[in-house]
PDB file of C-alpha atoms in Angstrom:
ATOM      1  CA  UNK Q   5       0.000   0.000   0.000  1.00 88.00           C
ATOM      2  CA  UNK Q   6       0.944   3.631  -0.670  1.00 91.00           C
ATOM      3  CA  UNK Q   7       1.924   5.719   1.876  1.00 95.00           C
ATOM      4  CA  UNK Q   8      -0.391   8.485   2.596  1.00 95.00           C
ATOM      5  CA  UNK Q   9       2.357  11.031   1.218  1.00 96.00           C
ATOM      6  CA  UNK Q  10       2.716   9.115  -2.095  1.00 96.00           C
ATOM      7  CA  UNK Q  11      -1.368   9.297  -2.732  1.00 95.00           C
ATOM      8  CA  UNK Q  12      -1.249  12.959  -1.506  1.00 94.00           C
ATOM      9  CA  UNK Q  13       1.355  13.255  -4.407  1.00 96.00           C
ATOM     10  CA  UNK Q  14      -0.204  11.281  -7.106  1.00 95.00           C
ATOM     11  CA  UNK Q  15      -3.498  13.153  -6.580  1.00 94.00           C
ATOM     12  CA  UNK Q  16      -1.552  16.457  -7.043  1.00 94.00           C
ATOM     13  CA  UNK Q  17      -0.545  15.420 -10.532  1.00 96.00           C
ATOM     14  CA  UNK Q  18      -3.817  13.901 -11.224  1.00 95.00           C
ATOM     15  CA  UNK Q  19      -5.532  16.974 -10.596  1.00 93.00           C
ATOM     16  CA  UNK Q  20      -2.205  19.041 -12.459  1.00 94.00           C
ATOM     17  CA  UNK Q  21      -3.391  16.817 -16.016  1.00 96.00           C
ATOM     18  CA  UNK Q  22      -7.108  17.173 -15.382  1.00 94.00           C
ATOM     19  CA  UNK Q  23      -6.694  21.088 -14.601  1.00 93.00           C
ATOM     20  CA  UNK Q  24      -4.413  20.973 -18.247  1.00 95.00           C
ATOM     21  CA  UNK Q  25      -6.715  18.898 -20.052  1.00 95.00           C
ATOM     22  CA  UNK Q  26      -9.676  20.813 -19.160  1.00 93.00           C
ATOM     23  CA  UNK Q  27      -7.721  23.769 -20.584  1.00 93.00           C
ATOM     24  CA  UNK Q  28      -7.011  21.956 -23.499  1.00 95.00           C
ATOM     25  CA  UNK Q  29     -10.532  21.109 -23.647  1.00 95.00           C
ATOM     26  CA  UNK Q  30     -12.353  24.467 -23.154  1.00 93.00           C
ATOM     27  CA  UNK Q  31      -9.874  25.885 -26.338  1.00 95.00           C
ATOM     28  CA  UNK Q  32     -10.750  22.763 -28.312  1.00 95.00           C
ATOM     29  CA  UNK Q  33     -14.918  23.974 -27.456  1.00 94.00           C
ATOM     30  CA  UNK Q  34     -14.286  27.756 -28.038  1.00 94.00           C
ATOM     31  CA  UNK Q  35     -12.431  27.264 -31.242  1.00 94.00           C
ATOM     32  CA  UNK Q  36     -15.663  25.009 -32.598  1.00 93.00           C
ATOM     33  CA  UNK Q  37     -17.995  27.714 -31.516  1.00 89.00           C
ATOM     34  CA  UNK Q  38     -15.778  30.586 -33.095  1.00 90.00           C
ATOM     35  CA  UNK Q  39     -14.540  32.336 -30.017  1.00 92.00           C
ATOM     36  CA  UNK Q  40     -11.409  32.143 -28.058  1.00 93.00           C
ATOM     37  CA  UNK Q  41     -10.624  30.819 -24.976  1.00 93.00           C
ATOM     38  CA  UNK Q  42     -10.601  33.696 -23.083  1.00 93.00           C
ATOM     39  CA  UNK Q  43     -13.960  34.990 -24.308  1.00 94.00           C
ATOM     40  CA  UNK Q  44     -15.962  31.726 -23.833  1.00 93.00           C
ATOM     41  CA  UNK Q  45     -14.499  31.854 -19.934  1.00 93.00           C
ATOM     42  CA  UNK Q  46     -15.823  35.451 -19.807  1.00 94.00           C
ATOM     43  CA  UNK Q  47     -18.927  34.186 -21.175  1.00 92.00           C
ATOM     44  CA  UNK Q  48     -19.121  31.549 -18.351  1.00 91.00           C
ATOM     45  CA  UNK Q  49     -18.427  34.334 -16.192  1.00 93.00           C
ATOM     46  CA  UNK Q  50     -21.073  36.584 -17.761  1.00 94.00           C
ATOM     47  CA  UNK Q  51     -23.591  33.863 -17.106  1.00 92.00           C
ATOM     48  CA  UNK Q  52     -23.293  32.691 -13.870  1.00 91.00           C
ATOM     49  CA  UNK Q  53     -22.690  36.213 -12.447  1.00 89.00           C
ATOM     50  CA  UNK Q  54     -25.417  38.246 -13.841  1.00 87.00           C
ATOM     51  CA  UNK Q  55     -25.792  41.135 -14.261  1.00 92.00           C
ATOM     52  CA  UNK Q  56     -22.071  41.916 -14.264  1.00 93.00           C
ATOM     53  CA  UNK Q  57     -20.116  45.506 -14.938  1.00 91.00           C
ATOM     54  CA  UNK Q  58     -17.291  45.139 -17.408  1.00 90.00           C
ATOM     55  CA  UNK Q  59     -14.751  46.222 -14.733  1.00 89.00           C
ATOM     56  CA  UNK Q  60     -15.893  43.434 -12.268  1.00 91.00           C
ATOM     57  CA  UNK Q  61     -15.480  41.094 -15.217  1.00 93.00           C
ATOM     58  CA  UNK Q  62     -11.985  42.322 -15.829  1.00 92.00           C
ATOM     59  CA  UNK Q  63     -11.144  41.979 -12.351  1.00 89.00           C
ATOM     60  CA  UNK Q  64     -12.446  38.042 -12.248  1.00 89.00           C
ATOM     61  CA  UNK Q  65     -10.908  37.312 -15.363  1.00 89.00           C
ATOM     62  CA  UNK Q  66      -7.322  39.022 -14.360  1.00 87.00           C
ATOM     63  CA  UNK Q  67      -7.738  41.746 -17.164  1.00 90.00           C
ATOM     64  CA  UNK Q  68      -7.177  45.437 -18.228  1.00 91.00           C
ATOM     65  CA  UNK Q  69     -10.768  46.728 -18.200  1.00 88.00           C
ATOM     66  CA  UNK Q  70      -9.262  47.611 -22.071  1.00 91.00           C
ATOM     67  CA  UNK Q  71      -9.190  43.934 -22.632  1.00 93.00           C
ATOM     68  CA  UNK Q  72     -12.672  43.263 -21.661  1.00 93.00           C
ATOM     69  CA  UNK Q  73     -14.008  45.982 -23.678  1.00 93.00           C
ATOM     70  CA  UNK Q  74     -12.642  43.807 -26.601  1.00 94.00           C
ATOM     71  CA  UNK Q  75     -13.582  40.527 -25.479  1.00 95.00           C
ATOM     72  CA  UNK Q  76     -17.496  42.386 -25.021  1.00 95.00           C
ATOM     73  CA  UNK Q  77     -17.334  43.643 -28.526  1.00 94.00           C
ATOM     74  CA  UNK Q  78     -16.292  40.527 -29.836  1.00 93.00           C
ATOM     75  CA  UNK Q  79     -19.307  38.417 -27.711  1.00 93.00           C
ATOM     76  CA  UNK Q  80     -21.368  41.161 -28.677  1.00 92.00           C
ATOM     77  CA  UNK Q  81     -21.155  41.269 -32.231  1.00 91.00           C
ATOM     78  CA  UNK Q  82     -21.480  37.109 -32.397  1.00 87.00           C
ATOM     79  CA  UNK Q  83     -24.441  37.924 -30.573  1.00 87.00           C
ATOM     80  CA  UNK Q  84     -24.176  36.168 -27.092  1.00 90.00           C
ATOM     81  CA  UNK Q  85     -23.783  39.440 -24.709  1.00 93.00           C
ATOM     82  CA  UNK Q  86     -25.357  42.582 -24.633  1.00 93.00           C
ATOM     83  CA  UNK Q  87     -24.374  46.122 -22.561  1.00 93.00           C
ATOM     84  CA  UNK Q  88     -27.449  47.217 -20.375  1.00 92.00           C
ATOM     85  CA  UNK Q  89     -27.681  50.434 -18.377  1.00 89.00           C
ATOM     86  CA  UNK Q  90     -27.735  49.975 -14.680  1.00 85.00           C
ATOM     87  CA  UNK Q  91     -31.333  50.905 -13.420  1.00 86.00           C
ATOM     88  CA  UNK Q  92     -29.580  51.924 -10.427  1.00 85.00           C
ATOM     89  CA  UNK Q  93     -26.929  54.200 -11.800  1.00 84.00           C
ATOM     90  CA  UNK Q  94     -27.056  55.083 -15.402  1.00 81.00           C
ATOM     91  CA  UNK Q  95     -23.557  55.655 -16.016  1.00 82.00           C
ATOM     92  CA  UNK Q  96     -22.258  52.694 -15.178  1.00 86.00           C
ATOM     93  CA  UNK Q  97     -23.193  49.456 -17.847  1.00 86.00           C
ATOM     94  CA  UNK Q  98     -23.914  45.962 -17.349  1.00 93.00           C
ATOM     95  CA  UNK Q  99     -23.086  42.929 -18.872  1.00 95.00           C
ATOM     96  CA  UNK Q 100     -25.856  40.396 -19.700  1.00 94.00           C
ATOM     97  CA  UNK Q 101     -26.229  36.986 -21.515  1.00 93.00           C
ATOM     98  CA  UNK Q 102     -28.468  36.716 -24.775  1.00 92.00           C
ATOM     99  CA  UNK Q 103     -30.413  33.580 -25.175  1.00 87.00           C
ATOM    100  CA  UNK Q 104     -28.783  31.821 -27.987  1.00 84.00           C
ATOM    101  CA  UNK Q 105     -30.595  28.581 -28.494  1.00 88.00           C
ATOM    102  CA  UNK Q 106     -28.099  27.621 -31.476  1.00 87.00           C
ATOM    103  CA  UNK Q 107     -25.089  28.380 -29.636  1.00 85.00           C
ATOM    104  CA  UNK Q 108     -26.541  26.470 -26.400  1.00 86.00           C
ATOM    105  CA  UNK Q 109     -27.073  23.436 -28.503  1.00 92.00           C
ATOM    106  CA  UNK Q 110     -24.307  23.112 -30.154  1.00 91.00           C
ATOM    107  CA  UNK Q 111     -21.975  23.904 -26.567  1.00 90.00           C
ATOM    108  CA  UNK Q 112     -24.118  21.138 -25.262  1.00 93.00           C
ATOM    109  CA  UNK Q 113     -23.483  18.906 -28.330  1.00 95.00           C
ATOM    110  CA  UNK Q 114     -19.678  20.030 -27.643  1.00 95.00           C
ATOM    111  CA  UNK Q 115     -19.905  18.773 -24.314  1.00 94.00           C
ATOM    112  CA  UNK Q 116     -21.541  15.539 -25.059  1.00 96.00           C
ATOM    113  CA  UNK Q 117     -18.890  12.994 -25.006  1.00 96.00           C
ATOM    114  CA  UNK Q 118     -17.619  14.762 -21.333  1.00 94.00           C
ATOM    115  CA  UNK Q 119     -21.116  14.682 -20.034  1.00 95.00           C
ATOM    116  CA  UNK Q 120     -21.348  11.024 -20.809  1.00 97.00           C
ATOM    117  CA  UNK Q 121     -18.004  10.053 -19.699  1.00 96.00           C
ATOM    118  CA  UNK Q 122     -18.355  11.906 -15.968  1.00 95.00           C
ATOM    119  CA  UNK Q 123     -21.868  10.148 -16.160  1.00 96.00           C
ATOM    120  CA  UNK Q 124     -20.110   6.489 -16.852  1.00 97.00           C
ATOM    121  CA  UNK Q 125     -17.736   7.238 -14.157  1.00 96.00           C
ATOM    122  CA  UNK Q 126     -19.933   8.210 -11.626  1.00 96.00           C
ATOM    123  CA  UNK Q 127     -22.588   4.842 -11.774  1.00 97.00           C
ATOM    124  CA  UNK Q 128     -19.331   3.601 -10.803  1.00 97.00           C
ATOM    125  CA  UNK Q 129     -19.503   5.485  -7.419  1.00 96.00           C
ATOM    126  CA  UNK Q 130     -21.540   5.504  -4.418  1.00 96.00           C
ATOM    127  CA  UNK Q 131     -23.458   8.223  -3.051  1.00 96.00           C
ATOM    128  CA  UNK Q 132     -21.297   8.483  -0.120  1.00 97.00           C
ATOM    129  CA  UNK Q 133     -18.045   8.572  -2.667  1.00 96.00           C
ATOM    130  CA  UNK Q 134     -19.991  11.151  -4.900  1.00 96.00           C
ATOM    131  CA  UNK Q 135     -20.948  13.438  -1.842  1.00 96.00           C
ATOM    132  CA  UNK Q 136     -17.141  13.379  -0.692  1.00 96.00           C
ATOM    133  CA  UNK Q 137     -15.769  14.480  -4.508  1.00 95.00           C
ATOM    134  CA  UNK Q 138     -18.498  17.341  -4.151  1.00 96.00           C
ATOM    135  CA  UNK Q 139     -17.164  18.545  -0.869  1.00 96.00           C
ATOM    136  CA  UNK Q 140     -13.332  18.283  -1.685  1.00 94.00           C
ATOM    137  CA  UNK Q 141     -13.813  20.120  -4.869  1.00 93.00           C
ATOM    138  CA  UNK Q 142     -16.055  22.444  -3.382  1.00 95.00           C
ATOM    139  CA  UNK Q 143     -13.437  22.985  -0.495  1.00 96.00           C
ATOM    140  CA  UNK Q 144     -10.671  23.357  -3.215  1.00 93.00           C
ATOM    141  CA  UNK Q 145     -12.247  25.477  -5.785  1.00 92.00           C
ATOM    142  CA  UNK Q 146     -13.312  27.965  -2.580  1.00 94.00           C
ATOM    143  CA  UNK Q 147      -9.419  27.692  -1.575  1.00 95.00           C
ATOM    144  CA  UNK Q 148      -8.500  28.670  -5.291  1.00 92.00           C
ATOM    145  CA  UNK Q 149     -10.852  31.460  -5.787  1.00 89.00           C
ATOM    146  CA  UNK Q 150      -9.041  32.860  -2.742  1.00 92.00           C
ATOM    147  CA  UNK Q 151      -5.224  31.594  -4.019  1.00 93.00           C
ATOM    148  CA  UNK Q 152      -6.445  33.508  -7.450  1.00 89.00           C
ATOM    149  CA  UNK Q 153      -7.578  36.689  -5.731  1.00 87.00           C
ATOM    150  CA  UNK Q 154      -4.039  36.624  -3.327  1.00 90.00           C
ATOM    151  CA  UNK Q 155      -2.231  36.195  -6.331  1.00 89.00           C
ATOM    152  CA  UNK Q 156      -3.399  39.477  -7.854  1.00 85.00           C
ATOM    153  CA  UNK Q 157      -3.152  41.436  -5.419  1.00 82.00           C
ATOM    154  CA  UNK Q 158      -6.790  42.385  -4.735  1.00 64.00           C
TER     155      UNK Q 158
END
């Protein structure tokens, strides 16, 4: 048997590849769908954090609020975002997905074979096993949102 230092280590670089391949993975998507990388994250971002101001955005994403502006063009003009005023302060603008039902199908179509694969995987597992993957990788992604925000300074 392993010692406990040895799995500790071999579950590092397991999650190492999986954190790369997901990478690899989320280009491989964008580039199907005609964005990059970078703007398909910020659409992620866009969607689960609505409404959002560009500069919030830029700070989430570890951008110039420059940058953003062209990432929001560009997701604006292949129609998936749109700039709305604040109700609450008309100066400042927010960031909102458009419903895109070609787009959504074809991400989902994208995302087929992973969906299927975790889904194999996982009638492998137990509840008890699944609800102990939910918490560790709800413990560590809370830990990295807070590594990520350390990191730059904010």
């Amino acid at each position: 048997m392993k010692s406990k230092k040895e799995l500790i280590e071999e579950l590092s670089q397991s999650m190492q590849r999986s954190g790369t391949l997901t990478v690899l993975h989320t280009n491989a998507v964008a580039d199907k769908i005609g964005i990059s990388a970078t703007e398909f994250e910020s659409m992620d971002l866009i969607s689960h954090n609505q409404p959002i101001s560009a500069g919030h955005l830029a700070m989430r994403c570890g951008l110039t609020t420059g940058a953003i502006t062209g990432i929001v063009d560009r997701l604006e003009r292949a129609g998936l975002v749109k700039r709305v005023r604040d109700p609450e302060d008309r100066r400042r603008v927010l960031l909102t997905p458009v419903e895109n039902e070609a787009k959504k199908r074809k991400v989902r179509a994208l995302y087929r074979p992973m969906s299927q694969a975790f889904e194999e995987i996982m009638e492998e597992c137990t509840p008890e096993q699944i609800q102990f993957l939910v918490d560790i990788h709800n413990k560590m992604s809370d830990r990295v949102e807070t590594i990520i925000t350390e990191l730059r300074g904010q």
